[in-house]
mmCIF file of C-alpha atoms in Angstrom:
data_model
loop_
_atom_site.group_PDB
_atom_site.id
_atom_site.type_symbol
_atom_site.label_atom_id
_atom_site.label_comp_id
_atom_site.label_asym_id
_atom_site.label_seq_id
_atom_site.Cartn_x
_atom_site.Cartn_y
_atom_site.Cartn_z
ATOM 1 C CA MET H 1 -6.228 -30.801 -11.251
ATOM 2 C CA LYS H 2 -3.820 -30.100 -14.071
ATOM 3 C CA THR H 3 -0.535 -28.676 -12.886
ATOM 4 C CA ARG H 4 0.004 -25.274 -14.419
ATOM 5 C CA TYR H 5 3.485 -24.643 -13.079
ATOM 6 C CA THR H 6 6.604 -26.792 -13.120
ATOM 7 C CA VAL H 7 9.209 -25.604 -10.617
ATOM 8 C CA TYR H 8 12.818 -26.529 -11.350
ATOM 9 C CA LYS H 9 14.606 -26.342 -8.021
ATOM 10 C CA SER H 10 17.012 -27.906 -5.562
ATOM 11 C CA ASP H 11 16.320 -28.937 -1.993
ATOM 12 C CA ILE H 12 19.519 -27.248 -0.839
ATOM 13 C CA SER H 13 19.073 -24.066 -2.863
ATOM 14 C CA TYR H 14 18.815 -20.696 -1.074
ATOM 15 C CA PHE H 15 16.101 -19.384 -3.378
ATOM 16 C CA SER H 16 14.277 -22.621 -4.137
ATOM 17 C CA GLY H 17 13.146 -22.781 -0.527
ATOM 18 C CA LYS H 18 11.936 -19.187 -0.681
ATOM 19 C CA LEU H 19 9.838 -19.841 -3.785
ATOM 20 C CA GLU H 20 8.401 -23.135 -2.569
ATOM 21 C CA ALA H 21 7.389 -21.699 0.810
ATOM 22 C CA TYR H 22 5.553 -18.897 -0.989
ATOM 23 C CA LEU H 23 3.748 -21.264 -3.367
ATOM 24 C CA ARG H 24 2.774 -23.580 -0.512
ATOM 25 C CA TYR H 25 1.362 -20.713 1.530
ATOM 26 C CA LYS H 26 -0.603 -19.350 -1.414
ATOM 27 C CA GLY H 27 -1.979 -22.805 -2.261
ATOM 28 C CA ILE H 28 -0.606 -22.584 -5.814
ATOM 29 C CA VAL H 29 -0.429 -26.054 -7.321
ATOM 30 C CA TYR H 30 2.913 -26.921 -8.891
ATOM 31 C CA LYS H 31 5.026 -29.855 -9.966
ATOM 32 C CA ALA H 32 8.496 -29.903 -8.418
ATOM 33 C CA VAL H 33 11.479 -31.133 -10.445
ATOM 34 C CA GLU H 34 14.836 -31.556 -8.721
ATOM 35 C CA CYS H 35 17.559 -30.068 -10.903
ATOM 36 C CA GLY H 36 20.455 -32.039 -12.290
ATOM 37 C CA GLN H 37 22.646 -31.509 -15.320
ATOM 38 C CA ARG H 38 19.848 -32.147 -17.813
ATOM 39 C CA GLU H 39 17.402 -29.772 -16.128
ATOM 40 C CA MET H 40 19.959 -26.983 -15.840
ATOM 41 C CA LYS H 41 20.745 -27.369 -19.532
ATOM 42 C CA LYS H 42 17.055 -27.074 -20.370
ATOM 43 C CA ILE H 43 16.694 -23.918 -18.261
ATOM 44 C CA ALA H 44 19.728 -22.338 -19.924
ATOM 45 C CA GLN H 45 18.581 -23.215 -23.437
ATOM 46 C CA THR H 46 15.034 -21.958 -23.001
ATOM 47 C CA THR H 47 15.585 -18.863 -20.839
ATOM 48 C CA GLY H 48 19.198 -17.925 -21.523
ATOM 49 C CA VAL H 49 19.768 -17.906 -17.743
ATOM 50 C CA LYS H 50 21.436 -20.894 -16.102
ATOM 51 C CA LYS H 51 19.901 -20.313 -12.689
ATOM 52 C CA MET H 52 17.434 -22.040 -10.419
ATOM 53 C CA PRO H 53 14.731 -21.945 -9.355
ATOM 54 C CA ALA H 54 12.900 -21.426 -12.619
ATOM 55 C CA VAL H 55 9.237 -21.972 -13.401
ATOM 56 C CA GLU H 56 7.889 -23.369 -16.661
ATOM 57 C CA MET H 57 4.226 -22.751 -17.403
ATOM 58 C CA ASP H 58 1.974 -25.011 -19.439
ATOM 59 C CA ASN H 59 1.801 -22.375 -22.180
ATOM 60 C CA GLY H 60 5.578 -22.553 -22.657
ATOM 61 C CA GLN H 61 6.387 -19.299 -20.892
ATOM 62 C CA TRP H 62 8.999 -19.073 -18.146
ATOM 63 C CA LEU H 63 9.532 -17.261 -14.863
ATOM 64 C CA PHE H 64 12.865 -16.770 -13.109
ATOM 65 C CA ASP H 65 14.473 -14.803 -10.272
ATOM 66 C CA THR H 66 12.445 -15.085 -7.113
ATOM 67 C CA THR H 67 11.710 -11.415 -6.396
ATOM 68 C CA PRO H 68 10.012 -10.657 -9.749
ATOM 69 C CA MET H 69 8.503 -14.162 -9.674
ATOM 70 C CA LEU H 70 6.797 -13.504 -6.346
ATOM 71 C CA GLU H 71 5.551 -10.141 -7.608
ATOM 72 C CA TRP H 72 4.103 -11.841 -10.692
ATOM 73 C CA PHE H 73 2.443 -14.595 -8.653
ATOM 74 C CA GLU H 74 1.015 -11.981 -6.282
ATOM 75 C CA GLN H 75 -0.756 -10.338 -9.216
ATOM 76 C CA GLN H 76 -2.024 -13.638 -10.622
ATOM 77 C CA HIS H 77 -2.971 -15.169 -7.258
ATOM 78 C CA PRO H 78 -3.786 -12.250 -4.932
ATOM 79 C CA GLU H 79 -5.210 -14.319 -2.059
ATOM 80 C CA PRO H 80 -3.975 -14.722 0.581
ATOM 81 C CA CYS H 81 -2.273 -11.355 0.316
ATOM 82 C CA THR H 82 1.372 -11.089 1.350
ATOM 83 C CA THR H 83 1.552 -7.309 0.917
ATOM 84 C CA PRO H 84 0.643 -5.127 3.927
ATOM 85 C CA ASP H 85 -2.145 -2.647 3.232
ATOM 86 C CA ASP H 86 -0.075 0.190 4.730
ATOM 87 C CA PRO H 87 2.102 1.411 1.796
ATOM 88 C CA ALA H 88 4.994 2.334 4.112
ATOM 89 C CA LEU H 89 4.926 -1.110 5.722
ATOM 90 C CA ALA H 90 4.635 -2.722 2.270
ATOM 91 C CA PHE H 91 7.826 -0.923 1.219
ATOM 92 C CA LEU H 92 9.563 -2.026 4.416
ATOM 93 C CA ALA H 93 8.556 -5.628 3.656
ATOM 94 C CA LEU H 94 10.183 -5.392 0.222
ATOM 95 C CA LEU H 95 13.268 -3.742 1.700
ATOM 96 C CA ILE H 96 13.620 -6.585 4.225
ATOM 97 C CA GLU H 97 13.109 -9.131 1.447
ATOM 98 C CA ASP H 98 15.895 -7.513 -0.544
ATOM 99 C CA TYR H 99 18.142 -7.442 2.529
ATOM 100 C CA GLY H 100 17.504 -11.156 3.097
ATOM 101 C CA ASP H 101 18.229 -11.977 -0.534
ATOM 102 C CA GLU H 102 21.330 -9.899 -1.090
ATOM 103 C CA TRP H 103 22.992 -9.264 2.282
ATOM 104 C CA LEU H 104 22.627 -12.552 4.171
ATOM 105 C CA TRP H 105 24.075 -14.699 1.380
ATOM 106 C CA ARG H 106 27.640 -13.974 2.521
ATOM 107 C CA PRO H 107 27.251 -15.482 6.034
ATOM 108 C CA ALA H 108 25.169 -18.225 4.412
ATOM 109 C CA MET H 109 28.149 -19.029 2.221
ATOM 110 C CA TRP H 110 30.475 -18.995 5.233
ATOM 111 C CA TRP H 111 28.371 -21.388 7.307
ATOM 112 C CA ARG H 112 27.855 -23.743 4.367
ATOM 113 C CA TRP H 113 31.341 -23.881 2.888
ATOM 114 C CA VAL H 114 33.835 -23.182 5.685
ATOM 115 C CA PRO H 115 32.901 -25.710 8.419
ATOM 116 C CA ARG H 116 34.110 -29.121 7.228
ATOM 117 C CA ALA H 117 30.975 -31.108 8.081
ATOM 118 C CA SER H 118 28.713 -28.752 6.161
ATOM 119 C CA ARG H 119 31.096 -28.466 3.218
ATOM 120 C CA TRP H 120 31.398 -32.227 2.823
ATOM 121 C CA ALA H 121 27.696 -32.961 3.333
ATOM 122 C CA VAL H 122 26.391 -30.305 0.961
ATOM 123 C CA GLY H 123 29.206 -30.854 -1.527
ATOM 124 C CA TYR H 124 28.319 -34.543 -1.722
ATOM 125 C CA ALA H 125 24.617 -33.742 -2.216
ATOM 126 C CA ILE H 126 25.471 -31.443 -5.110
ATOM 127 C CA GLY H 127 27.908 -33.972 -6.540
ATOM 128 C CA LYS H 128 25.216 -36.676 -6.588
ATOM 129 C CA ALA H 129 22.870 -34.384 -8.506
ATOM 130 C CA PHE H 130 25.368 -33.663 -11.269
ATOM 131 C CA ALA H 131 27.645 -36.718 -11.544
ATOM 132 C CA PRO H 132 27.676 -40.514 -11.228
ATOM 133 C CA THR H 133 27.841 -41.755 -7.636
ATOM 134 C CA LEU H 134 31.548 -42.651 -7.814
ATOM 135 C CA LEU H 135 32.386 -39.070 -8.777
ATOM 136 C CA ALA H 136 30.023 -37.388 -6.317
ATOM 137 C CA ARG H 137 32.504 -36.967 -3.471
ATOM 138 C CA PRO H 138 35.430 -35.616 -5.500
ATOM 139 C CA LEU H 139 33.091 -33.315 -7.435
ATOM 140 C CA GLY H 140 31.569 -32.112 -4.190
ATOM 141 C CA TRP H 141 35.029 -31.400 -2.760
ATOM 142 C CA VAL H 142 35.993 -29.388 -5.838
ATOM 143 C CA PHE H 143 32.680 -27.520 -5.803
ATOM 144 C CA GLY H 144 33.039 -26.634 -2.121
ATOM 145 C CA ARG H 145 36.507 -25.202 -2.666
ATOM 146 C CA ARG H 146 35.239 -23.288 -5.679
ATOM 147 C CA GLN H 147 32.412 -21.769 -3.644
ATOM 148 C CA GLN H 148 34.852 -20.650 -0.940
ATOM 149 C CA ARG H 149 37.129 -19.091 -3.503
ATOM 150 C CA GLU H 150 34.377 -17.458 -5.567
ATOM 151 C CA TRP H 151 31.960 -16.160 -2.942
ATOM 152 C CA LEU H 152 34.118 -15.687 0.152
ATOM 153 C CA TRP H 153 37.889 -15.277 -0.228
ATOM 154 C CA GLY H 154 37.453 -13.900 -3.738
ATOM 155 C CA ASP H 155 34.734 -11.461 -2.755
ATOM 156 C CA GLY H 156 36.030 -9.382 0.104
ATOM 157 C CA VAL H 157 36.187 -11.911 2.968
ATOM 158 C CA ASN H 158 39.602 -12.199 4.615
ATOM 159 C CA LEU H 159 41.230 -12.981 7.955
ATOM 160 C CA ALA H 160 40.427 -9.510 9.251
ATOM 161 C CA ASN H 161 36.654 -9.723 8.714
ATOM 162 C CA GLU H 162 35.955 -13.485 8.596
ATOM 163 C CA ALA H 163 34.780 -13.643 12.211
ATOM 164 C CA SER H 164 32.441 -10.703 11.629
ATOM 165 C CA VAL H 165 30.948 -12.435 8.584
ATOM 166 C CA ARG H 166 30.471 -15.626 10.595
ATOM 167 C CA ASP H 167 28.857 -13.704 13.439
ATOM 168 C CA MET H 168 26.363 -11.962 11.157
ATOM 169 C CA LEU H 169 24.200 -15.017 11.862
ATOM 170 C CA PHE H 170 24.177 -14.353 15.609
ATOM 171 C CA ARG H 171 23.189 -10.720 15.061
ATOM 172 C CA GLU H 172 20.148 -11.925 13.093
ATOM 173 C CA PHE H 173 19.266 -14.372 15.867
ATOM 174 C CA GLU H 174 19.323 -11.539 18.403
ATOM 175 C CA PHE H 175 16.641 -9.779 16.362
ATOM 176 C CA LEU H 176 14.551 -12.770 15.368
ATOM 177 C CA GLU H 177 14.464 -14.526 18.730
ATOM 178 C CA ARG H 178 12.967 -11.585 20.556
ATOM 179 C CA LEU H 179 10.531 -10.671 17.791
ATOM 180 C CA LEU H 180 9.290 -14.204 17.110
ATOM 181 C CA ALA H 181 8.756 -14.874 20.787
ATOM 182 C CA ARG H 182 5.865 -12.370 20.568
ATOM 183 C CA GLN H 183 4.394 -12.806 17.102
ATOM 184 C CA PRO H 184 4.243 -15.620 14.546
ATOM 185 C CA PHE H 185 5.657 -13.725 11.549
ATOM 186 C CA LEU H 186 7.946 -10.755 11.010
ATOM 187 C CA LEU H 187 5.282 -8.130 10.379
ATOM 188 C CA GLY H 188 2.353 -9.585 12.270
ATOM 189 C CA SER H 189 -0.138 -12.398 12.144
ATOM 190 C CA HIS H 190 0.500 -13.569 8.573
ATOM 191 C CA PRO H 191 3.504 -14.021 6.260
ATOM 192 C CA SER H 192 4.648 -11.115 4.116
ATOM 193 C CA ALA H 193 7.356 -10.618 1.511
ATOM 194 C CA ALA H 194 9.685 -9.895 4.440
ATOM 195 C CA ASP H 195 9.224 -13.432 5.775
ATOM 196 C CA PHE H 196 9.886 -15.123 2.453
ATOM 197 C CA GLY H 197 13.008 -13.083 1.736
ATOM 198 C CA TYR H 198 14.422 -13.688 5.201
ATOM 199 C CA PHE H 199 13.387 -17.349 5.020
ATOM 200 C CA ALA H 200 15.607 -18.095 2.008
ATOM 201 C CA SER H 201 18.936 -18.218 3.807
ATOM 202 C CA MET H 202 17.483 -19.247 7.153
ATOM 203 C CA PHE H 203 15.728 -22.347 5.802
ATOM 204 C CA ARG H 204 17.983 -23.892 3.180
ATOM 205 C CA HIS H 205 21.316 -22.785 4.658
ATOM 206 C CA PHE H 206 21.264 -21.876 8.336
ATOM 207 C CA GLY H 207 18.414 -24.201 9.280
ATOM 208 C CA ASN H 208 19.509 -27.096 7.076
ATOM 209 C CA ASP H 209 23.316 -27.331 6.977
ATOM 210 C CA PRO H 210 24.874 -29.419 9.786
ATOM 211 C CA ASP H 211 26.859 -26.820 11.706
ATOM 212 C CA SER H 212 24.526 -23.837 11.470
ATOM 213 C CA ALA H 213 21.411 -25.959 12.038
ATOM 214 C CA GLU H 214 22.803 -27.237 15.327
ATOM 215 C CA VAL H 215 23.662 -23.669 16.339
ATOM 216 C CA MET H 216 20.107 -22.593 15.488
ATOM 217 C CA ARG H 217 18.501 -25.432 17.426
ATOM 218 C CA ARG H 218 20.517 -24.562 20.524
ATOM 219 C CA GLN H 219 20.588 -20.771 20.357
ATOM 220 C CA ALA H 220 17.579 -19.727 18.281
ATOM 221 C CA PRO H 221 14.628 -22.073 18.884
ATOM 222 C CA ASN H 222 12.046 -19.375 18.101
ATOM 223 C CA THR H 223 13.698 -18.883 14.717
ATOM 224 C CA TYR H 224 13.809 -22.630 14.139
ATOM 225 C CA GLU H 225 10.117 -22.857 14.990
ATOM 226 C CA TRP H 226 9.326 -19.964 12.621
ATOM 227 C CA LEU H 227 10.992 -21.833 9.734
ATOM 228 C CA ALA H 228 8.699 -24.814 10.262
ATOM 229 C CA ARG H 229 5.691 -22.543 10.768
ATOM 230 C CA LEU H 230 6.300 -20.670 7.514
ATOM 231 C CA TRP H 231 7.050 -23.837 5.547
ATOM 232 C CA ASN H 232 3.762 -25.326 6.767
ATOM 233 C CA ALA H 233 1.702 -22.137 6.568
ATOM 234 C CA SER H 234 -1.473 -21.992 4.521
ATOM 235 C CA ALA H 235 -4.439 -19.667 4.434
ATOM 236 C CA ASP H 236 -6.849 -22.199 5.959
ATOM 237 C CA LYS H 237 -4.640 -22.568 9.051
ATOM 238 C CA LEU H 238 -4.554 -18.859 9.859
ATOM 239 C CA PRO H 239 -7.233 -16.348 10.858
ATOM 240 C CA LYS H 240 -8.956 -14.632 7.948
ATOM 241 C CA ALA H 241 -8.293 -11.192 9.416
ATOM 242 C CA ILE H 242 -4.666 -10.077 8.985
ATOM 243 C CA GLU H 243 -3.113 -7.938 11.709
ATOM 244 C CA TRP H 244 -0.011 -6.180 10.427
ATOM 245 C CA GLN H 245 2.391 -4.738 13.005
ATOM 246 C CA TRP H 246 4.398 -1.558 12.509
ATOM 247 C CA PRO H 247 7.924 -1.996 14.021
ATOM 248 C CA LYS H 248 7.922 -0.474 17.493
ATOM 249 C CA THR H 249 9.799 -2.808 19.822
ATOM 250 C CA PRO H 250 13.481 -2.347 20.822
ATOM 251 C CA GLU H 251 14.941 -5.320 18.919
ATOM 252 C CA TRP H 252 14.107 -3.594 15.638
ATOM 253 C CA GLN H 253 16.686 -0.826 16.181
ATOM 254 C CA PRO H 254 19.931 -2.807 15.580
ATOM 255 C CA PHE H 255 18.255 -4.616 12.700
ATOM 256 C CA LEU H 256 17.168 -1.363 11.058
ATOM 257 C CA GLN H 257 20.670 -0.019 11.616
ATOM 258 C CA ARG H 258 22.141 -2.948 9.659
ATOM 259 C CA ILE H 259 19.850 -2.044 6.769
ATOM 260 C CA ALA H 260 20.469 1.710 6.922
ATOM 261 C CA ALA H 261 24.175 1.757 7.807
ATOM 262 C CA ASP H 262 25.486 -1.421 6.170
ATOM 263 C CA TYR H 263 23.212 -2.796 3.461
ATOM 264 C CA LEU H 264 21.991 0.376 1.764
ATOM 265 C CA PRO H 265 25.510 1.891 1.753
ATOM 266 C CA TYR H 266 26.702 -1.380 0.197
ATOM 267 C CA LEU H 267 24.139 -1.017 -2.593
ATOM 268 C CA HIS H 268 25.118 2.632 -3.030
ATOM 269 C CA GLN H 269 28.858 2.001 -3.204
ATOM 270 C CA ASN H 270 28.323 -0.942 -5.560
ATOM 271 C CA ALA H 271 26.208 1.269 -7.841
ATOM 272 C CA LEU H 272 28.883 3.967 -7.898
ATOM 273 C CA ALA H 273 31.543 1.382 -8.784
ATOM 274 C CA PHE H 274 29.290 0.087 -11.584
ATOM 275 C CA GLN H 275 28.789 3.625 -12.893
ATOM 276 C CA ARG H 276 32.561 4.139 -12.950
ATOM 277 C CA GLY H 277 33.200 0.859 -14.721
ATOM 278 C CA GLN H 278 35.046 -0.692 -11.765
ATOM 279 C CA LYS H 279 34.981 -4.480 -11.517
ATOM 280 C CA ARG H 280 35.746 -4.346 -7.789
ATOM 281 C CA PHE H 281 35.472 -1.806 -4.991
ATOM 282 C CA ASP H 282 36.377 -1.426 -1.325
ATOM 283 C CA PHE H 283 33.216 -1.333 0.750
ATOM 284 C CA THR H 284 33.050 0.415 4.111
ATOM 285 C CA GLY H 285 29.930 0.215 6.248
ATOM 286 C CA HIS H 286 29.041 0.763 9.878
ATOM 287 C CA SER H 287 29.970 -2.725 11.103
ATOM 288 C CA LEU H 288 31.701 -4.385 8.142
ATOM 289 C CA ALA H 289 34.267 -3.625 5.470
ATOM 290 C CA PHE H 290 35.147 -5.665 2.382
ATOM 291 C CA GLN H 291 38.244 -4.942 0.344
ATOM 292 C CA GLY H 292 38.111 -5.823 -3.330
ATOM 293 C CA THR H 293 34.516 -7.010 -3.304
ATOM 294 C CA LYS H 294 32.890 -7.664 -6.677
ATOM 295 C CA THR H 295 30.816 -5.062 -8.451
ATOM 296 C CA THR H 296 27.541 -6.619 -9.598
ATOM 297 C CA ASN H 297 25.025 -5.012 -11.896
ATOM 298 C CA TYR H 298 22.223 -7.134 -10.435
ATOM 299 C CA ARG H 299 22.573 -5.273 -7.152
ATOM 300 C CA VAL H 300 22.466 -2.000 -9.083
ATOM 301 C CA TYR H 301 19.105 -3.252 -10.346
ATOM 302 C CA CYS H 302 18.023 -4.114 -6.771
ATOM 303 C CA ARG H 303 18.785 -0.558 -5.650
ATOM 304 C CA GLU H 304 17.138 0.942 -8.727
ATOM 305 C CA ARG H 305 13.990 -1.058 -8.016
ATOM 306 C CA LEU H 306 13.884 -0.009 -4.351
ATOM 307 C CA GLN H 307 14.393 3.621 -5.327
ATOM 308 C CA GLN H 308 11.500 3.511 -7.783
ATOM 309 C CA GLN H 309 9.187 1.922 -5.236
ATOM 310 C CA TYR H 310 10.197 4.434 -2.583
ATOM 311 C CA LEU H 311 9.558 7.403 -4.885
ATOM 312 C CA GLN H 312 6.081 6.059 -5.669
ATOM 313 C CA LEU H 313 5.113 6.514 -2.020
ATOM 314 C CA THR H 314 3.305 9.609 -0.849
ATOM 315 C CA THR H 315 5.243 12.233 1.083
ATOM 316 C CA ALA H 316 3.435 11.135 4.252
ATOM 317 C CA ASP H 317 4.486 7.501 3.776
ATOM 318 C CA ARG H 318 8.080 8.481 3.037
ATOM 319 C CA ASP H 319 8.088 10.638 6.168
ATOM 320 C CA LYS H 320 6.788 7.669 8.150
ATOM 321 C CA LEU H 321 9.696 5.527 6.953
ATOM 322 C CA GLU H 322 12.229 8.282 7.530
ATOM 323 C CA GLN H 323 10.984 8.625 11.085
ATOM 324 C CA LEU H 324 11.370 4.864 11.597
ATOM 325 C CA PHE H 325 14.994 4.956 10.430
ATOM 326 C CA LYS H 326 15.863 8.366 11.911
ATOM 327 C CA SER H 327 17.580 7.042 15.034
ATOM 328 C CA VAL H 328 19.834 4.714 12.991
ATOM 329 C CA GLY H 329 21.007 7.241 10.422
ATOM 330 C CA GLY H 330 18.074 7.491 8.036
ATOM 331 C CA LEU H 331 17.598 6.262 4.470
ATOM 332 C CA GLY H 332 19.979 8.708 2.818
ATOM 333 C CA SER H 333 22.054 5.998 1.153
ATOM 334 C CA LEU H 334 19.014 4.786 -0.766
ATOM 335 C CA GLN H 335 18.744 8.043 -2.764
ATOM 336 C CA ALA H 336 22.365 9.251 -2.647
ATOM 337 C CA ASP H 337 23.678 10.178 -6.147
ATOM 338 C CA GLY H 338 20.251 9.572 -7.639
ATOM 339 C CA VAL H 339 19.103 6.616 -9.696
ATOM 340 C CA ILE H 340 22.007 4.766 -11.290
ATOM 341 C CA VAL H 341 20.510 2.709 -14.103
ATOM 342 C CA SER H 342 21.482 -0.967 -14.246
ATOM 343 C CA GLY H 343 20.205 -1.634 -17.762
ATOM 344 C CA LEU H 344 18.528 -4.805 -16.488
ATOM 345 C CA ALA H 345 14.931 -3.713 -15.918
ATOM 346 C CA GLU H 346 13.607 -5.153 -19.182
ATOM 347 C CA SER H 347 15.275 -8.484 -18.439
ATOM 348 C CA PHE H 348 12.957 -9.007 -15.476
ATOM 349 C CA ILE H 349 9.647 -8.373 -17.203
ATOM 350 C CA LEU H 350 7.782 -11.654 -16.687
ATOM 351 C CA PRO H 351 6.754 -14.032 -18.059
ATOM 352 C CA ARG H 352 9.291 -14.634 -20.826
ATOM 353 C CA GLU H 353 8.828 -16.688 -23.935
ATOM 354 C CA ALA H 354 10.999 -19.782 -24.296
ATOM 355 C CA LYS H 355 14.106 -19.254 -26.408
ATOM 356 C CA SER H 356 15.521 -21.665 -28.928
ATOM 357 C CA GLY H 357 19.032 -20.644 -27.868
ATOM 358 C CA ARG H 358 20.747 -18.229 -25.529
ATOM 359 C CA SER H 359 18.781 -15.062 -25.030
ATOM 360 C CA SER H 360 20.112 -11.650 -25.940
ATOM 361 C CA PHE H 361 20.278 -10.372 -22.369
ATOM 362 C CA LYS H 362 22.767 -11.356 -19.729
ATOM 363 C CA TRP H 363 24.049 -10.099 -16.413
ATOM 364 C CA ILE H 364 26.481 -10.866 -13.634
ATOM 365 C CA ARG H 365 24.716 -12.006 -10.502
ATOM 366 C CA SER H 366 26.977 -12.265 -7.512
ATOM 367 C CA GLN H 367 24.353 -14.128 -5.532
ATOM 368 C CA PRO H 368 24.962 -17.891 -5.766
ATOM 369 C CA ARG H 369 22.205 -20.455 -5.979
ATOM 370 C CA ASN H 370 23.564 -23.019 -3.519
#
C-alpha cells in the first residue's frame, strides 16, 4: 500500500508520541521520519513553522500542530471514533486534551531537564540528532541548560514553587491510578481525545525519561500499563461496541478542580495579559502561582477554541457540564471577559499548501517540542 502520510517526528518529542499513538490506533498508514537538522529545515521552509511533529501528504500539502491535526484526521478517517457520542462528554474530552497539552508541559520540563540523569540522557539524544557524534554531548549539555532557562526558570518557576511544579506529577498519578484500576481508558472502554492529550507528556516524558520513568514504575503501575495499552491499541483488539463513562467516581473531583481552579484561570489571565499587550504576567491559581510567566498568544487561541466549542453546545449539555464542575468552582473562568481573539484561527486551517519560503503567519508558542 502506498504511504499517503509522512510523519516528521522525534522519539523523545512530547507531541510526536501523541500523534503516533493516534495514528496507530486508527490504523492510518504512515511513514515515520526521525527529525534532524535537515528535516527541521525542510519543515520550516515548506510550512513556515519550525515545529515537529509535522505531516507531509503525497499531494504536497502539510499538517501541523497535533490538536488540529487530530481533528482533521478524525474527519478523514472517522473509524474507530475517538469522540464520545454525548456532546457534553465530547467537550470534556477536548478540555482534558487541552489540559494535557498545555498544563502538564511544565512538570514535564522539570522532570526532563532538572534531574541530572534525565538531562544528560535526553540532551545527548538530541545532540546526536543535530550534530556530529563528537559534539553530541556538549551540544546536549548546552541544550539542557537552555531548556531549563527558557521553560522553567525563565517562565515563572522559582525556589518558592519548584517543589509544587515537581509534585504536579504525583497529583496526576493520584487521579490516574485509581481511575485506570477500574477501566482501560480515561472515558471508558476505548481511547478518546482525552487519552491522547494526556498521553503526550506521560509517554515521551514521564514514562520515558530515566528519573520520572522509575518513579512511574514504582508508584503508578496502572498508569505505566495504560501507556503501553494505548500505544498498542487498535480497533481489532477492542470490542466493537464503545462504552463511554461519564465521570462519577471520587478521584475525578481533585482532577476537575485542577482544570477549573488552576488551568482555566491560567488561560484567562494569559488572555487578559495578551489583550493588554503584556509580555509577562503574574499568575495566581488555586494551588500554584507563577510570577513573571510568559504571555503566549497560542494559549489565547486554545481558550478561544474551547469557548467556541462550549458555546456550540445546547443549554442542556452546558448545564450538565456546569453541574459536573459545580463542586470545584464551576467553569466561570472559561467565559470570563468574553472571547479574547488570538488572531491565530486562520493559521490552523488544515491542510496547508507547501510554501517556497517562510509563510506570512507566525506566533509565539510557549509549549516546547522536547
